[in-house]
PDB file of N, CA and C in Angstrom:
ATOM      1  N   MET A1392      85.522 -60.060  98.889  1.00 67.00           N
ATOM      2  CA  MET A1392      85.897 -60.388  97.527  1.00 67.00           C
ATOM      3  C   MET A1392      85.029 -59.567  96.562  1.00 67.00           C
ATOM      4  N   ARG A1393      85.651 -59.002  95.561  1.00 70.00           N
ATOM      5  CA  ARG A1393      84.913 -58.188  94.597  1.00 70.00           C
ATOM      6  C   ARG A1393      84.333 -59.057  93.495  1.00 70.00           C
ATOM      7  N   ARG A1394      83.150 -58.662  93.039  1.00 70.00           N
ATOM      8  CA  ARG A1394      82.525 -59.390  91.943  1.00 70.00           C
ATOM      9  C   ARG A1394      82.924 -58.769  90.614  1.00 70.00           C
ATOM     10  N   LEU A1395      83.005 -59.604  89.613  1.00 65.00           N
ATOM     11  CA  LEU A1395      83.290 -59.111  88.274  1.00 65.00           C
ATOM     12  C   LEU A1395      82.066 -58.391  87.719  1.00 65.00           C
ATOM     13  N   VAL A1396      82.314 -57.389  86.932  1.00 67.00           N
ATOM     14  CA  VAL A1396      81.232 -56.634  86.316  1.00 67.00           C
ATOM     15  C   VAL A1396      80.943 -57.236  84.948  1.00 67.00           C
ATOM     16  N   ASN A1397      79.683 -57.491  84.687  1.00 70.00           N
ATOM     17  CA  ASN A1397      79.279 -58.000  83.381  1.00 70.00           C
ATOM     18  C   ASN A1397      78.983 -56.809  82.474  1.00 70.00           C
ATOM     19  N   LEU A1398      79.941 -56.455  81.642  1.00 66.00           N
ATOM     20  CA  LEU A1398      79.785 -55.290  80.772  1.00 66.00           C
ATOM     21  C   LEU A1398      78.629 -55.438  79.795  1.00 66.00           C
ATOM     22  N   HIS A1399      78.273 -56.674  79.476  1.00 70.00           N
ATOM     23  CA  HIS A1399      77.199 -56.886  78.514  1.00 70.00           C
ATOM     24  C   HIS A1399      75.839 -56.464  79.058  1.00 70.00           C
ATOM     25  N   LYS A1400      75.711 -56.445  80.376  1.00 73.00           N
ATOM     26  CA  LYS A1400      74.437 -56.061  80.981  1.00 73.00           C
ATOM     27  C   LYS A1400      74.430 -54.634  81.504  1.00 73.00           C
ATOM     28  N   MET A1401      75.585 -53.995  81.508  1.00 77.00           N
ATOM     29  CA  MET A1401      75.643 -52.613  81.994  1.00 77.00           C
ATOM     30  C   MET A1401      74.877 -51.701  81.043  1.00 77.00           C
ATOM     31  N   LYS A1402      74.260 -50.694  81.618  1.00 82.00           N
ATOM     32  CA  LYS A1402      73.496 -49.747  80.811  1.00 82.00           C
ATOM     33  C   LYS A1402      74.049 -48.348  81.005  1.00 82.00           C
ATOM     34  N   ARG A1403      73.861 -47.533  79.988  1.00 84.00           N
ATOM     35  CA  ARG A1403      74.216 -46.120  80.079  1.00 84.00           C
ATOM     36  C   ARG A1403      73.059 -45.314  79.504  1.00 84.00           C
ATOM     37  N   PRO A1404      72.926 -44.070  79.921  1.00 89.00           N
ATOM     38  CA  PRO A1404      71.805 -43.265  79.428  1.00 89.00           C
ATOM     39  C   PRO A1404      71.986 -42.863  77.966  1.00 89.00           C
ATOM     40  N   ILE A1405      70.865 -42.658  77.319  1.00 90.00           N
ATOM     41  CA  ILE A1405      70.840 -42.059  75.986  1.00 90.00           C
ATOM     42  C   ILE A1405      70.218 -40.683  76.158  1.00 90.00           C
ATOM     43  N   GLY A1406      70.936 -39.666  75.783  1.00 94.00           N
ATOM     44  CA  GLY A1406      70.417 -38.312  75.891  1.00 94.00           C
ATOM     45  C   GLY A1406      69.675 -37.898  74.634  1.00 94.00           C
ATOM     46  N   LYS A1407      68.603 -37.189  74.818  1.00 95.00           N
ATOM     47  CA  LYS A1407      67.855 -36.581  73.714  1.00 95.00           C
ATOM     48  C   LYS A1407      68.068 -35.082  73.832  1.00 95.00           C
ATOM     49  N   ILE A1408      68.692 -34.492  72.830  1.00 97.00           N
ATOM     50  CA  ILE A1408      69.018 -33.070  72.862  1.00 97.00           C
ATOM     51  C   ILE A1408      67.911 -32.281  72.186  1.00 97.00           C
ATOM     52  N   GLN A1409      67.363 -31.337  72.932  1.00 97.00           N
ATOM     53  CA  GLN A1409      66.327 -30.457  72.398  1.00 97.00           C
ATOM     54  C   GLN A1409      66.888 -29.047  72.341  1.00 97.00           C
ATOM     55  N   VAL A1410      66.772 -28.418  71.176  1.00 98.00           N
ATOM     56  CA  VAL A1410      67.295 -27.069  70.982  1.00 98.00           C
ATOM     57  C   VAL A1410      66.142 -26.126  70.676  1.00 98.00           C
ATOM     58  N   ASN A1411      66.064 -25.052  71.451  1.00 98.00           N
ATOM     59  CA  ASN A1411      65.126 -23.973  71.129  1.00 98.00           C
ATOM     60  C   ASN A1411      65.858 -23.081  70.134  1.00 98.00           C
ATOM     61  N   ILE A1412      65.624 -23.315  68.853  1.00 97.00           N
ATOM     62  CA  ILE A1412      66.423 -22.649  67.820  1.00 97.00           C
ATOM     63  C   ILE A1412      66.269 -21.135  67.837  1.00 97.00           C
ATOM     64  N   ASP A1413      65.154 -20.644  68.332  1.00 97.00           N
ATOM     65  CA  ASP A1413      64.951 -19.191  68.360  1.00 97.00           C
ATOM     66  C   ASP A1413      65.788 -18.501  69.431  1.00 97.00           C
ATOM     67  N   LEU A1414      66.213 -19.232  70.463  1.00 98.00           N
ATOM     68  CA  LEU A1414      67.051 -18.646  71.510  1.00 98.00           C
ATOM     69  C   LEU A1414      68.541 -18.700  71.177  1.00 98.00           C
ATOM     70  N   CYS A1415      68.931 -19.574  70.257  1.00 98.00           N
ATOM     71  CA  CYS A1415      70.348 -19.785  69.946  1.00 98.00           C
ATOM     72  C   CYS A1415      70.950 -18.565  69.254  1.00 98.00           C
ATOM     73  N   LYS A1416      72.194 -18.224  69.690  1.00 97.00           N
ATOM     74  CA  LYS A1416      72.930 -17.108  69.078  1.00 97.00           C
ATOM     75  C   LYS A1416      74.233 -17.578  68.440  1.00 97.00           C
ATOM     76  N   ASP A1417      74.343 -18.873  68.160  1.00 97.00           N
ATOM     77  CA  ASP A1417      75.469 -19.428  67.403  1.00 97.00           C
ATOM     78  C   ASP A1417      76.820 -19.235  68.087  1.00 97.00           C
ATOM     79  N   CYS A1418      76.865 -19.355  69.407  1.00 98.00           N
ATOM     80  CA  CYS A1418      78.152 -19.207  70.108  1.00 98.00           C
ATOM     81  C   CYS A1418      79.036 -20.443  69.924  1.00 98.00           C
ATOM     82  N   LYS A1419      78.411 -21.572  69.632  1.00 98.00           N
ATOM     83  CA  LYS A1419      79.095 -22.855  69.400  1.00 98.00           C
ATOM     84  C   LYS A1419      79.715 -23.476  70.658  1.00 98.00           C
ATOM     85  N   PHE A1420      79.414 -22.959  71.832  1.00 98.00           N
ATOM     86  CA  PHE A1420      79.943 -23.562  73.064  1.00 98.00           C
ATOM     87  C   PHE A1420      79.508 -25.024  73.181  1.00 98.00           C
ATOM     88  N   CYS A1421      78.259 -25.296  72.857  1.00 98.00           N
ATOM     89  CA  CYS A1421      77.743 -26.663  72.965  1.00 98.00           C
ATOM     90  C   CYS A1421      78.514 -27.615  72.057  1.00 98.00           C
ATOM     91  N   ILE A1422      78.828 -27.160  70.861  1.00 98.00           N
ATOM     92  CA  ILE A1422      79.567 -27.979  69.905  1.00 98.00           C
ATOM     93  C   ILE A1422      80.993 -28.209  70.399  1.00 98.00           C
ATOM     94  N   GLU A1423      81.624 -27.170  70.892  1.00 98.00           N
ATOM     95  CA  GLU A1423      83.015 -27.254  71.347  1.00 98.00           C
ATOM     96  C   GLU A1423      83.178 -28.100  72.605  1.00 98.00           C
ATOM     97  N   PHE A1424      82.203 -28.056  73.513  1.00 98.00           N
ATOM     98  CA  PHE A1424      82.348 -28.724  74.802  1.00 98.00           C
ATOM     99  C   PHE A1424      81.765 -30.131  74.854  1.00 98.00           C
ATOM    100  N   CYS A1425      81.087 -30.571  73.824  1.00 98.00           N
ATOM    101  CA  CYS A1425      80.503 -31.919  73.837  1.00 98.00           C
ATOM    102  C   CYS A1425      81.620 -32.962  73.856  1.00 98.00           C
ATOM    103  N   PRO A1426      81.691 -33.786  74.907  1.00 97.00           N
ATOM    104  CA  PRO A1426      82.783 -34.760  75.001  1.00 97.00           C
ATOM    105  C   PRO A1426      82.691 -35.879  73.968  1.00 97.00           C
ATOM    106  N   ASN A1427      81.520 -36.105  73.396  1.00 95.00           N
ATOM    107  CA  ASN A1427      81.350 -37.178  72.417  1.00 95.00           C
ATOM    108  C   ASN A1427      81.190 -36.668  70.992  1.00 95.00           C
ATOM    109  N   ASP A1428      81.399 -35.373  70.789  1.00 97.00           N
ATOM    110  CA  ASP A1428      81.350 -34.791  69.445  1.00 97.00           C
ATOM    111  C   ASP A1428      80.028 -35.110  68.737  1.00 97.00           C
ATOM    112  N   VAL A1429      78.929 -34.895  69.451  1.00 97.00           N
ATOM    113  CA  VAL A1429      77.604 -35.247  68.950  1.00 97.00           C
ATOM    114  C   VAL A1429      76.983 -34.136  68.102  1.00 97.00           C
ATOM    115  N   LEU A1430      77.316 -32.891  68.404  1.00 98.00           N
ATOM    116  CA  LEU A1430      76.646 -31.764  67.755  1.00 98.00           C
ATOM    117  C   LEU A1430      77.469 -31.149  66.630  1.00 98.00           C
ATOM    118  N   GLU A1431      76.754 -30.559  65.691  1.00 98.00           N
ATOM    119  CA  GLU A1431      77.368 -29.777  64.629  1.00 98.00           C
ATOM    120  C   GLU A1431      76.470 -28.588  64.329  1.00 98.00           C
ATOM    121  N   GLU A1432      77.003 -27.632  63.595  1.00 98.00           N
ATOM    122  CA  GLU A1432      76.241 -26.445  63.231  1.00 98.00           C
ATOM    123  C   GLU A1432      75.282 -26.790  62.092  1.00 98.00           C
ATOM    124  N   SER A1433      74.052 -26.322  62.199  1.00 98.00           N
ATOM    125  CA  SER A1433      73.078 -26.571  61.135  1.00 98.00           C
ATOM    126  C   SER A1433      73.412 -25.728  59.913  1.00 98.00           C
ATOM    127  N   LYS A1434      72.896 -26.155  58.791  1.00 97.00           N
ATOM    128  CA  LYS A1434      73.029 -25.350  57.577  1.00 97.00           C
ATOM    129  C   LYS A1434      71.955 -24.261  57.543  1.00 97.00           C
ATOM    130  N   ASP A1435      70.874 -24.503  58.250  1.00 97.00           N
ATOM    131  CA  ASP A1435      69.770 -23.541  58.323  1.00 97.00           C
ATOM    132  C   ASP A1435      70.059 -22.489  59.383  1.00 97.00           C
ATOM    133  N   VAL A1436      69.296 -21.406  59.348  1.00 97.00           N
ATOM    134  CA  VAL A1436      69.424 -20.342  60.341  1.00 97.00           C
ATOM    135  C   VAL A1436      68.072 -20.089  60.997  1.00 97.00           C
ATOM    136  N   ASN A1437      68.131 -19.524  62.214  1.00 97.00           N
ATOM    137  CA  ASN A1437      66.893 -19.155  62.900  1.00 97.00           C
ATOM    138  C   ASN A1437      66.430 -17.783  62.413  1.00 97.00           C
ATOM    139  N   PHE A1438      65.370 -17.268  63.006  1.00 96.00           N
ATOM    140  CA  PHE A1438      64.813 -16.009  62.522  1.00 96.00           C
ATOM    141  C   PHE A1438      65.753 -14.824  62.737  1.00 96.00           C
ATOM    142  N   LYS A1439      66.755 -14.993  63.612  1.00 96.00           N
ATOM    143  CA  LYS A1439      67.744 -13.932  63.839  1.00 96.00           C
ATOM    144  C   LYS A1439      68.915 -14.025  62.857  1.00 96.00           C
ATOM    145  N   GLY A1440      68.950 -15.092  62.079  1.00 98.00           N
ATOM    146  CA  GLY A1440      70.035 -15.285  61.126  1.00 98.00           C
ATOM    147  C   GLY A1440      71.196 -16.104  61.655  1.00 98.00           C
ATOM    148  N   TYR A1441      71.018 -16.749  62.812  1.00 98.00           N
ATOM    149  CA  TYR A1441      72.076 -17.553  63.424  1.00 98.00           C
ATOM    150  C   TYR A1441      71.898 -19.036  63.094  1.00 98.00           C
ATOM    151  N   HIS A1442      73.025 -19.714  62.877  1.00 98.00           N
ATOM    152  CA  HIS A1442      73.002 -21.172  62.772  1.00 98.00           C
ATOM    153  C   HIS A1442      72.826 -21.726  64.182  1.00 98.00           C
ATOM    154  N   TYR A1443      72.218 -22.867  64.292  1.00 98.00           N
ATOM    155  CA  TYR A1443      71.961 -23.490  65.593  1.00 98.00           C
ATOM    156  C   TYR A1443      72.502 -24.919  65.567  1.00 98.00           C
ATOM    157  N   PRO A1444      72.724 -25.522  66.726  1.00 98.00           N
ATOM    158  CA  PRO A1444      73.280 -26.879  66.754  1.00 98.00           C
ATOM    159  C   PRO A1444      72.239 -27.942  66.414  1.00 98.00           C
ATOM    160  N   VAL A1445      72.712 -28.985  65.769  1.00 98.00           N
ATOM    161  CA  VAL A1445      71.901 -30.170  65.485  1.00 98.00           C
ATOM    162  C   VAL A1445      72.755 -31.399  65.793  1.00 98.00           C
ATOM    163  N   VAL A1446      72.098 -32.517  66.020  1.00 97.00           N
ATOM    164  CA  VAL A1446      72.808 -33.773  66.244  1.00 97.00           C
ATOM    165  C   VAL A1446      73.346 -34.262  64.901  1.00 97.00           C
ATOM    166  N   LYS A1447      74.618 -34.638  64.896  1.00 98.00           N
ATOM    167  CA  LYS A1447      75.235 -35.142  63.670  1.00 98.00           C
ATOM    168  C   LYS A1447      74.535 -36.428  63.230  1.00 98.00           C
ATOM    169  N   PRO A1448      74.367 -36.605  61.933  1.00 97.00           N
ATOM    170  CA  PRO A1448      73.772 -37.856  61.444  1.00 97.00           C
ATOM    171  C   PRO A1448      74.590 -39.066  61.906  1.00 97.00           C
ATOM    172  N   GLY A1449      73.895 -40.079  62.398  1.00 93.00           N
ATOM    173  CA  GLY A1449      74.555 -41.282  62.888  1.00 93.00           C
ATOM    174  C   GLY A1449      75.054 -41.191  64.317  1.00 93.00           C
ATOM    175  N   LYS A1450      74.897 -40.040  64.961  1.00 94.00           N
ATOM    176  CA  LYS A1450      75.390 -39.851  66.330  1.00 94.00           C
ATOM    177  C   LYS A1450      74.251 -39.835  67.356  1.00 94.00           C
ATOM    178  N   GLU A1451      73.070 -40.247  66.956  1.00 91.00           N
ATOM    179  CA  GLU A1451      71.902 -40.164  67.832  1.00 91.00           C
ATOM    180  C   GLU A1451      72.072 -40.941  69.131  1.00 91.00           C
ATOM    181  N   LEU A1452      72.805 -42.040  69.101  1.00 90.00           N
ATOM    182  CA  LEU A1452      73.006 -42.854  70.308  1.00 90.00           C
ATOM    183  C   LEU A1452      74.267 -42.472  71.073  1.00 90.00           C
ATOM    184  N   GLU A1453      75.043 -41.538  70.556  1.00 92.00           N
ATOM    185  CA  GLU A1453      76.316 -41.161  71.177  1.00 92.00           C
ATOM    186  C   GLU A1453      76.145 -40.266  72.407  1.00 92.00           C
ATOM    187  N   CYS A1454      75.051 -39.518  72.481  1.00 95.00           N
ATOM    188  CA  CYS A1454      74.838 -38.619  73.617  1.00 95.00           C
ATOM    189  C   CYS A1454      74.619 -39.450  74.883  1.00 95.00           C
ATOM    190  N   VAL A1455      75.413 -39.167  75.917  1.00 94.00           N
ATOM    191  CA  VAL A1455      75.320 -39.905  77.176  1.00 94.00           C
ATOM    192  C   VAL A1455      74.629 -39.091  78.267  1.00 94.00           C
ATOM    193  N   ALA A1456      73.968 -38.030  77.861  1.00 95.00           N
ATOM    194  CA  ALA A1456      73.197 -37.184  78.784  1.00 95.00           C
ATOM    195  C   ALA A1456      74.061 -36.562  79.873  1.00 95.00           C
ATOM    196  N   CYS A1457      75.274 -36.169  79.531  1.00 96.00           N
ATOM    197  CA  CYS A1457      76.139 -35.502  80.514  1.00 96.00           C
ATOM    198  C   CYS A1457      75.674 -34.064  80.767  1.00 96.00           C
ATOM    199  N   LYS A1458      74.902 -33.538  79.843  1.00 97.00           N
ATOM    200  CA  LYS A1458      74.314 -32.194  79.922  1.00 97.00           C
ATOM    201  C   LYS A1458      75.345 -31.068  79.854  1.00 97.00           C
ATOM    202  N   MET A1459      76.529 -31.371  79.356  1.00 98.00           N
ATOM    203  CA  MET A1459      77.542 -30.333  79.219  1.00 98.00           C
ATOM    204  C   MET A1459      77.054 -29.231  78.278  1.00 98.00           C
ATOM    205  N   CYS A1460      76.434 -29.603  77.171  1.00 98.00           N
ATOM    206  CA  CYS A1460      75.935 -28.603  76.222  1.00 98.00           C
ATOM    207  C   CYS A1460      74.894 -27.703  76.881  1.00 98.00           C
ATOM    208  N   GLU A1461      74.040 -28.305  77.682  1.00 98.00           N
ATOM    209  CA  GLU A1461      73.006 -27.547  78.395  1.00 98.00           C
ATOM    210  C   GLU A1461      73.634 -26.582  79.398  1.00 98.00           C
ATOM    211  N   LYS A1462      74.667 -27.036  80.087  1.00 98.00           N
ATOM    212  CA  LYS A1462      75.308 -26.218  81.124  1.00 98.00           C
ATOM    213  C   LYS A1462      76.091 -25.040  80.558  1.00 98.00           C
ATOM    214  N   VAL A1463      76.719 -25.219  79.386  1.00 98.00           N
ATOM    215  CA  VAL A1463      77.553 -24.143  78.841  1.00 98.00           C
ATOM    216  C   VAL A1463      76.783 -23.163  77.964  1.00 98.00           C
ATOM    217  N   CYS A1464      75.537 -23.450  77.657  1.00 98.00           N
ATOM    218  CA  CYS A1464      74.758 -22.564  76.782  1.00 98.00           C
ATOM    219  C   CYS A1464      74.376 -21.286  77.527  1.00 98.00           C
ATOM    220  N   PRO A1465      74.917 -20.139  77.095  1.00 98.00           N
ATOM    221  CA  PRO A1465      74.619 -18.884  77.796  1.00 98.00           C
ATOM    222  C   PRO A1465      73.196 -18.383  77.568  1.00 98.00           C
ATOM    223  N   ASP A1466      72.522 -18.939  76.578  1.00 97.00           N
ATOM    224  CA  ASP A1466      71.171 -18.478  76.242  1.00 97.00           C
ATOM    225  C   ASP A1466      70.082 -19.461  76.650  1.00 97.00           C
ATOM    226  N   PHE A1467      70.453 -20.528  77.360  1.00 98.00           N
ATOM    227  CA  PHE A1467      69.496 -21.541  77.837  1.00 98.00           C
ATOM    228  C   PHE A1467      68.669 -22.114  76.688  1.00 98.00           C
ATOM    229  N   ALA A1468      69.330 -22.314  75.557  1.00 98.00           N
ATOM    230  CA  ALA A1468      68.639 -22.796  74.363  1.00 98.00           C
ATOM    231  C   ALA A1468      68.623 -24.319  74.256  1.00 98.00           C
ATOM    232  N   ILE A1469      69.352 -25.004  75.133  1.00 98.00           N
ATOM    233  CA  ILE A1469      69.470 -26.464  75.030  1.00 98.00           C
ATOM    234  C   ILE A1469      68.956 -27.137  76.292  1.00 98.00           C
ATOM    235  N   THR A1470      68.208 -28.208  76.080  1.00 98.00           N
ATOM    236  CA  THR A1470      67.743 -29.071  77.160  1.00 98.00           C
ATOM    237  C   THR A1470      68.096 -30.501  76.779  1.00 98.00           C
ATOM    238  N   VAL A1471      68.636 -31.241  77.728  1.00 97.00           N
ATOM    239  CA  VAL A1471      68.958 -32.649  77.490  1.00 97.00           C
ATOM    240  C   VAL A1471      68.048 -33.494  78.362  1.00 97.00           C
ATOM    241  N   ILE A1472      67.390 -34.432  77.733  1.00 95.00           N
ATOM    242  CA  ILE A1472      66.483 -35.334  78.436  1.00 95.00           C
ATOM    243  C   ILE A1472      67.059 -36.744  78.363  1.00 95.00           C
ATOM    244  N   SER A1473      67.062 -37.424  79.489  1.00 91.00           N
ATOM    245  CA  SER A1473      67.544 -38.801  79.532  1.00 91.00           C
ATOM    246  C   SER A1473      66.429 -39.684  80.057  1.00 91.00           C
ATOM    247  N   GLU A1474      65.723 -40.316  79.143  1.00 79.00           N
ATOM    248  CA  GLU A1474      64.621 -41.187  79.545  1.00 79.00           C
ATOM    249  C   GLU A1474      64.891 -42.647  79.224  1.00 79.00           C
ATOM    250  N   GLU A1475      65.872 -42.882  78.376  1.00 83.00           N
ATOM    251  CA  GLU A1475      66.162 -44.241  77.943  1.00 83.00           C
ATOM    252  C   GLU A1475      67.552 -44.657  78.396  1.00 83.00           C
ATOM    253  N   TYR A1476      67.743 -45.952  78.461  1.00 84.00           N
ATOM    254  CA  TYR A1476      69.062 -46.519  78.722  1.00 84.00           C
ATOM    255  C   TYR A1476      69.320 -47.572  77.658  1.00 84.00           C
ATOM    256  N   ILE A1477      70.588 -47.767  77.358  1.00 81.00           N
ATOM    257  CA  ILE A1477      70.958 -48.760  76.353  1.00 81.00           C
ATOM    258  C   ILE A1477      72.073 -49.624  76.930  1.00 81.00           C
ATOM    259  N   THR A1478      72.011 -50.921  76.651  1.00 80.00           N
ATOM    260  CA  THR A1478      73.097 -51.796  77.090  1.00 80.00           C
ATOM    261  C   THR A1478      74.274 -51.612  76.141  1.00 80.00           C
ATOM    262  N   TYR A1479      75.453 -51.871  76.646  1.00 74.00           N
ATOM    263  CA  TYR A1479      76.641 -51.737  75.807  1.00 74.00           C
ATOM    264  C   TYR A1479      76.610 -52.730  74.650  1.00 74.00           C
ATOM    265  N   ASP A1480      76.052 -53.913  74.873  1.00 75.00           N
ATOM    266  CA  ASP A1480      75.923 -54.888  73.788  1.00 75.00           C
ATOM    267  C   ASP A1480      75.079 -54.329  72.652  1.00 75.00           C
ATOM    268  N   LYS A1481      73.940 -53.785  73.008  1.00 76.00           N
ATOM    269  CA  LYS A1481      73.046 -53.245  71.979  1.00 76.00           C
ATOM    270  C   LYS A1481      73.698 -52.055  71.277  1.00 76.00           C
ATOM    271  N   TYR A1482      74.355 -51.199  72.043  1.00 74.00           N
ATOM    272  CA  TYR A1482      75.007 -50.032  71.459  1.00 74.00           C
ATOM    273  C   TYR A1482      76.072 -50.447  70.452  1.00 74.00           C
ATOM    274  N   TYR A1483      76.952 -51.340  70.844  1.00 73.00           N
ATOM    275  CA  TYR A1483      78.021 -51.749  69.937  1.00 73.00           C
ATOM    276  C   TYR A1483      77.505 -52.620  68.805  1.00 73.00           C
ATOM    277  N   GLY A1484      76.409 -53.312  69.017  1.00 74.00           N
ATOM    278  CA  GLY A1484      75.801 -54.070  67.926  1.00 74.00           C
ATOM    279  C   GLY A1484      75.210 -53.156  66.871  1.00 74.00           C
ATOM    280  N   VAL A1485      74.572 -52.077  67.316  1.00 54.00           N
ATOM    281  CA  VAL A1485      73.975 -51.104  66.400  1.00 54.00           C
ATOM    282  C   VAL A1485      75.053 -50.331  65.673  1.00 54.00           C
ATOM    283  N   ASN A1486      76.146 -50.019  66.351  1.00 53.00           N
ATOM    284  CA  ASN A1486      77.196 -49.172  65.784  1.00 53.00           C
ATOM    285  C   ASN A1486      78.470 -49.943  65.459  1.00 53.00           C
ATOM    286  N   LYS A1487      78.361 -51.208  65.130  1.00 51.00           N
ATOM    287  CA  LYS A1487      79.582 -51.982  64.916  1.00 51.00           C
ATOM    288  C   LYS A1487      80.406 -51.477  63.733  1.00 51.00           C
ATOM    289  N   HIS A1488      79.793 -50.816  62.749  1.00 49.00           N
ATOM    290  CA  HIS A1488      80.555 -50.283  61.610  1.00 49.00           C
ATOM    291  C   HIS A1488      81.524 -49.213  62.095  1.00 49.00           C
ATOM    292  N   ALA A1489      81.071 -48.385  63.027  1.00 49.00           N
ATOM    293  CA  ALA A1489      81.892 -47.270  63.506  1.00 49.00           C
ATOM    294  C   ALA A1489      83.059 -47.752  64.363  1.00 49.00           C
ATOM    295  N   HIS A1490      82.918 -48.913  65.007  1.00 47.00           N
ATOM    296  CA  HIS A1490      83.941 -49.356  65.943  1.00 47.00           C
ATOM    297  C   HIS A1490      84.804 -50.493  65.405  1.00 47.00           C
ATOM    298  N   SER A1491      84.495 -51.010  64.227  1.00 46.00           N
ATOM    299  CA  SER A1491      85.265 -52.135  63.706  1.00 46.00           C
ATOM    300  C   SER A1491      86.442 -51.711  62.851  1.00 46.00           C
ATOM    301  N   SER A1492      86.488 -50.456  62.437  1.00 44.00           N
ATOM    302  CA  SER A1492      87.591 -50.028  61.560  1.00 44.00           C
ATOM    303  C   SER A1492      88.772 -49.517  62.329  1.00 44.00           C
TER     304      SER A1492
END
């Protein structure tokens, strides 16, 4: 017999995206391939004159540490670290404005 899953206690990773802005060449692969639409192009530029990716405001908890951005970056400018986990209850409680409309 299968047991029911308690979604309130399930946890998922929170990814922390680190960008080496000096290595970025503004290819935008990370932005295009992010399944949760977490990244956007910065308004600032690096010393080469390229825009680099930043986490969109309010999307800090959206990264699930899939590392897709890290894998598609041809310049190895992105590292994703997953050290924390969040319960779905806490996630939806924190972001209830985004999911209630």
